[in-house]
Coordinates of C-alpha atoms in Angstrom, one line a residue:
X1 CA 43.4 4.4 -31.6
X2 CA 42.1 4.4 -28.0
X3 CA 44.4 3.0 -25.3
X4 CA 43.5 1.5 -21.9
X5 CA 46.1 3.7 -20.0
X6 CA 48.4 6.5 -20.6
X7 CA 51.4 4.6 -19.2
X8 CA 53.5 3.6 -22.2
X9 CA 54.6 0.4 -20.5
X10 CA 51.1 -0.9 -20.0
X11 CA 49.4 0.5 -23.0
X12 CA 47.0 -1.9 -24.7
X13 CA 44.8 -0.9 -27.7
X14 CA 41.1 -1.2 -27.1
X15 CA 38.6 -2.0 -29.8
X16 CA 36.6 1.1 -30.6
X17 CA 33.2 1.2 -28.7
X18 CA 31.6 1.7 -32.1
X19 CA 32.2 -2.0 -32.9
X20 CA 31.8 -3.6 -29.5
X21 CA 29.4 -3.4 -26.6
X22 CA 25.6 -3.4 -26.3
X23 CA 25.0 -0.6 -28.7
X24 CA 27.7 -1.5 -31.1
X25 CA 27.3 -1.6 -34.9
X26 CA 27.9 -5.4 -35.0
X27 CA 25.3 -5.9 -32.3
X28 CA 22.7 -3.8 -34.1
X29 CA 23.4 -5.5 -37.4
X30 CA 23.0 -8.9 -35.9
X31 CA 19.7 -7.8 -34.2
X32 CA 18.4 -6.4 -37.5
X33 CA 19.4 -9.5 -39.4
X34 CA 17.6 -11.8 -36.9
X35 CA 14.5 -9.5 -37.0
X36 CA 14.3 -9.9 -40.8
X37 CA 15.1 -13.6 -40.8
X38 CA 12.3 -14.4 -38.2
X39 CA 9.2 -13.8 -40.4
X40 CA 10.8 -15.0 -43.7
X41 CA 9.4 -18.5 -43.4
X42 CA 5.9 -17.2 -42.8
X43 CA 6.2 -15.0 -45.9
X44 CA 7.4 -17.9 -48.0
X45 CA 4.6 -20.1 -46.7
X46 CA 2.0 -17.4 -47.5
X47 CA 3.2 -16.4 -51.0
X48 CA 4.7 -19.5 -52.7
X49 CA 1.3 -20.7 -53.9
X50 CA 0.5 -17.6 -56.0
X51 CA 3.6 -15.6 -56.9
X52 CA 5.7 -18.3 -58.7
X53 CA 2.6 -19.5 -60.5
X54 CA 1.9 -16.0 -61.8
X55 CA 5.5 -15.6 -62.9
X56 CA 5.5 -18.9 -64.8
X57 CA 2.1 -18.0 -66.2
X58 CA 3.5 -14.8 -67.7
X59 CA 6.3 -16.7 -69.3
X60 CA 3.8 -18.8 -71.3
X61 CA 3.2 -17.0 -74.6
X62 CA 0.8 -19.7 -75.9
X63 CA 2.8 -20.4 -79.0
X64 CA 5.7 -22.5 -77.7
X65 CA 5.6 -25.7 -75.7
X66 CA 9.0 -24.8 -74.1
X67 CA 7.5 -21.5 -72.8
X68 CA 4.5 -23.2 -71.1
X69 CA 6.5 -26.2 -69.7
X70 CA 7.6 -24.4 -66.5
X71 CA 4.0 -23.5 -65.6
X72 CA 2.8 -27.0 -66.2
X73 CA 5.7 -28.6 -64.2
X74 CA 5.3 -26.1 -61.3
X75 CA 1.5 -26.6 -61.0
X76 CA 1.8 -30.4 -61.3
X77 CA 4.5 -30.7 -58.6
X78 CA 2.8 -28.2 -56.4
X79 CA -0.4 -30.3 -56.4
X80 CA 1.1 -33.8 -56.4
X81 CA 4.2 -33.2 -54.3
X82 CA 2.3 -34.0 -51.2
X83 CA 2.1 -37.6 -52.1
X84 CA 5.9 -37.7 -52.5
X85 CA 6.1 -36.0 -49.1
X86 CA 4.3 -38.8 -47.4
X87 CA 6.9 -41.3 -48.5
X88 CA 9.7 -39.0 -47.4
X89 CA 8.1 -38.3 -44.0
X90 CA 8.1 -42.0 -43.3
X91 CA 11.7 -41.7 -42.3
X92 CA 12.1 -38.0 -41.6
X93 CA 10.6 -35.5 -39.2
X94 CA 9.0 -32.2 -40.0
X95 CA 12.2 -30.3 -39.3
X96 CA 14.1 -32.2 -41.9
X97 CA 11.3 -31.7 -44.4
X98 CA 11.2 -28.0 -43.7
X99 CA 15.0 -27.6 -44.2
X100 CA 14.7 -29.7 -47.4
X101 CA 12.0 -27.5 -48.7
X102 CA 14.0 -24.4 -48.0
X103 CA 17.1 -25.8 -49.7
X104 CA 15.0 -26.8 -52.7
X105 CA 13.4 -23.4 -52.8
X106 CA 16.8 -21.6 -52.7
X107 CA 18.1 -23.7 -55.5
X108 CA 14.9 -23.1 -57.5
X109 CA 15.1 -19.3 -57.0
X110 CA 18.7 -19.3 -58.1
X111 CA 17.7 -21.2 -61.2
X112 CA 15.0 -18.7 -61.7
X113 CA 17.5 -15.8 -61.7
X114 CA 19.7 -17.7 -64.2
X115 CA 16.6 -18.4 -66.3
X116 CA 16.4 -14.7 -67.2
X117 CA 19.7 -15.2 -69.1
X118 CA 19.1 -18.8 -70.3
X119 CA 15.5 -19.9 -70.5
X120 CA 15.9 -23.7 -69.9
X121 CA 16.9 -22.8 -66.3
X122 CA 13.2 -21.9 -65.7
X123 CA 12.3 -25.6 -66.1
X124 CA 14.7 -26.5 -63.4
X125 CA 13.3 -23.6 -61.3
X126 CA 9.8 -24.9 -61.8
X127 CA 10.7 -28.4 -60.6
X128 CA 12.5 -27.2 -57.5
X129 CA 10.0 -24.5 -56.5
X130 CA 7.1 -26.9 -57.2
X131 CA 8.5 -29.4 -54.7
X132 CA 9.4 -26.7 -52.2
X133 CA 5.9 -25.3 -52.3
X134 CA 4.4 -28.8 -51.8
X135 CA 6.7 -29.5 -48.8
X136 CA 6.9 -26.2 -47.0
X137 CA 3.2 -25.8 -46.1
X138 CA 2.6 -29.0 -44.1
X139 CA 6.1 -28.8 -42.5
X140 CA 5.7 -25.1 -41.5
X141 CA 2.3 -25.8 -40.0
X142 CA 3.5 -28.8 -38.0
X143 CA 6.6 -27.0 -36.7
X144 CA 4.4 -24.0 -35.7
X145 CA 2.1 -26.1 -33.6
X146 CA 5.0 -28.1 -32.1
X147 CA 6.6 -24.8 -30.9
X148 CA 3.3 -23.7 -29.4
X149 CA 3.0 -26.9 -27.5
X150 CA 6.6 -26.7 -26.3
X151 CA 6.0 -23.1 -25.1
X152 CA 2.9 -24.3 -23.2
X153 CA 4.7 -27.1 -21.5
X154 CA 7.6 -24.9 -20.5
X155 CA 5.3 -22.2 -19.2
X156 CA 6.4 -19.6 -21.8
X157 CA 3.1 -19.6 -23.8
X158 CA 2.7 -15.8 -23.4
X159 CA 2.2 -13.8 -26.5
X160 CA 5.6 -13.1 -28.0
X161 CA 6.4 -9.6 -29.4
X162 CA 6.5 -9.6 -33.1
X163 CA 7.9 -7.0 -35.4
X164 CA 5.9 -7.1 -38.7
X165 CA 7.9 -4.2 -40.3
X166 CA 10.3 -6.5 -42.2
X167 CA 7.4 -8.7 -43.3
X168 CA 5.4 -5.7 -44.5
X169 CA 8.4 -4.3 -46.3
X170 CA 9.1 -7.6 -48.1
X171 CA 5.5 -8.0 -49.1
X172 CA 5.2 -4.5 -50.5
X173 CA 8.6 -4.9 -52.3
X174 CA 7.4 -8.2 -53.7
X175 CA 4.2 -6.6 -55.0
X176 CA 6.1 -3.7 -56.5
X177 CA 8.4 -6.0 -58.4
X178 CA 5.4 -7.6 -60.1
X179 CA 4.6 -4.3 -61.7
X180 CA 8.0 -4.0 -63.5
X181 CA 8.7 -5.1 -67.1
X182 CA 9.0 -8.9 -67.5
X183 CA 12.7 -9.6 -67.5
X184 CA 13.4 -7.3 -64.5
X185 CA 10.3 -8.5 -62.7
X186 CA 11.1 -12.2 -63.0
X187 CA 14.8 -11.8 -62.1
X188 CA 13.9 -9.4 -59.2
X189 CA 11.3 -11.6 -57.7
X190 CA 13.4 -14.7 -57.9
X191 CA 16.3 -12.9 -56.4
X192 CA 14.1 -11.7 -53.5
X193 CA 12.9 -15.3 -53.0
X194 CA 16.5 -16.5 -52.9
X195 CA 17.2 -14.1 -50.1
X196 CA 14.1 -15.1 -48.2
X197 CA 14.9 -18.8 -48.5
X198 CA 18.4 -18.2 -47.2
X199 CA 17.0 -16.1 -44.3
X200 CA 14.4 -18.7 -43.5
X201 CA 17.0 -21.5 -43.6
X202 CA 19.2 -19.5 -41.1
X203 CA 16.2 -18.8 -38.9
X204 CA 14.9 -22.3 -38.9
X205 CA 18.3 -23.9 -38.2
X206 CA 18.7 -21.9 -35.0

């Protein structure tokens, strides 16, 4: 333990510098977390169209209606969810739609993880991820342009520094998971999506 003074009457324990201060472990962990959370929404917006579709496609064995149902549901909601979005946006802004899509996606990814152990959860996952995919793209695009306009009005429209290392790592890791055997691949990708949805929810809410 480190003390502020050697005088026994006035001794007060200080927190170790390892945990406090500019270069502390907590500060570095927070910075690293925020660095990863930043590009997560962009990665979701870029990959949700293809990756879940491929996962549900590999579940369909062509012999069972139950096996092909998640693929059909996901594709249908992904393509038609935009019409439901129009009715929702009549009373909600893009921020609400974005947060809703992230919450639906996180729930869908969790159901996808559970689907590895109990197949009917894949149906619920397809419903939630299909709606999330339909909602997230227009909401993400609108919020992106709104932030650009705000930066131009406030005079901070300069090019921000971006760290693409977490984005590249997540993309490579996601592609590597698709090469694994089916149960591990599906559970691993859904688990990664769950983490990305939670990170994007945290990043967007700030």
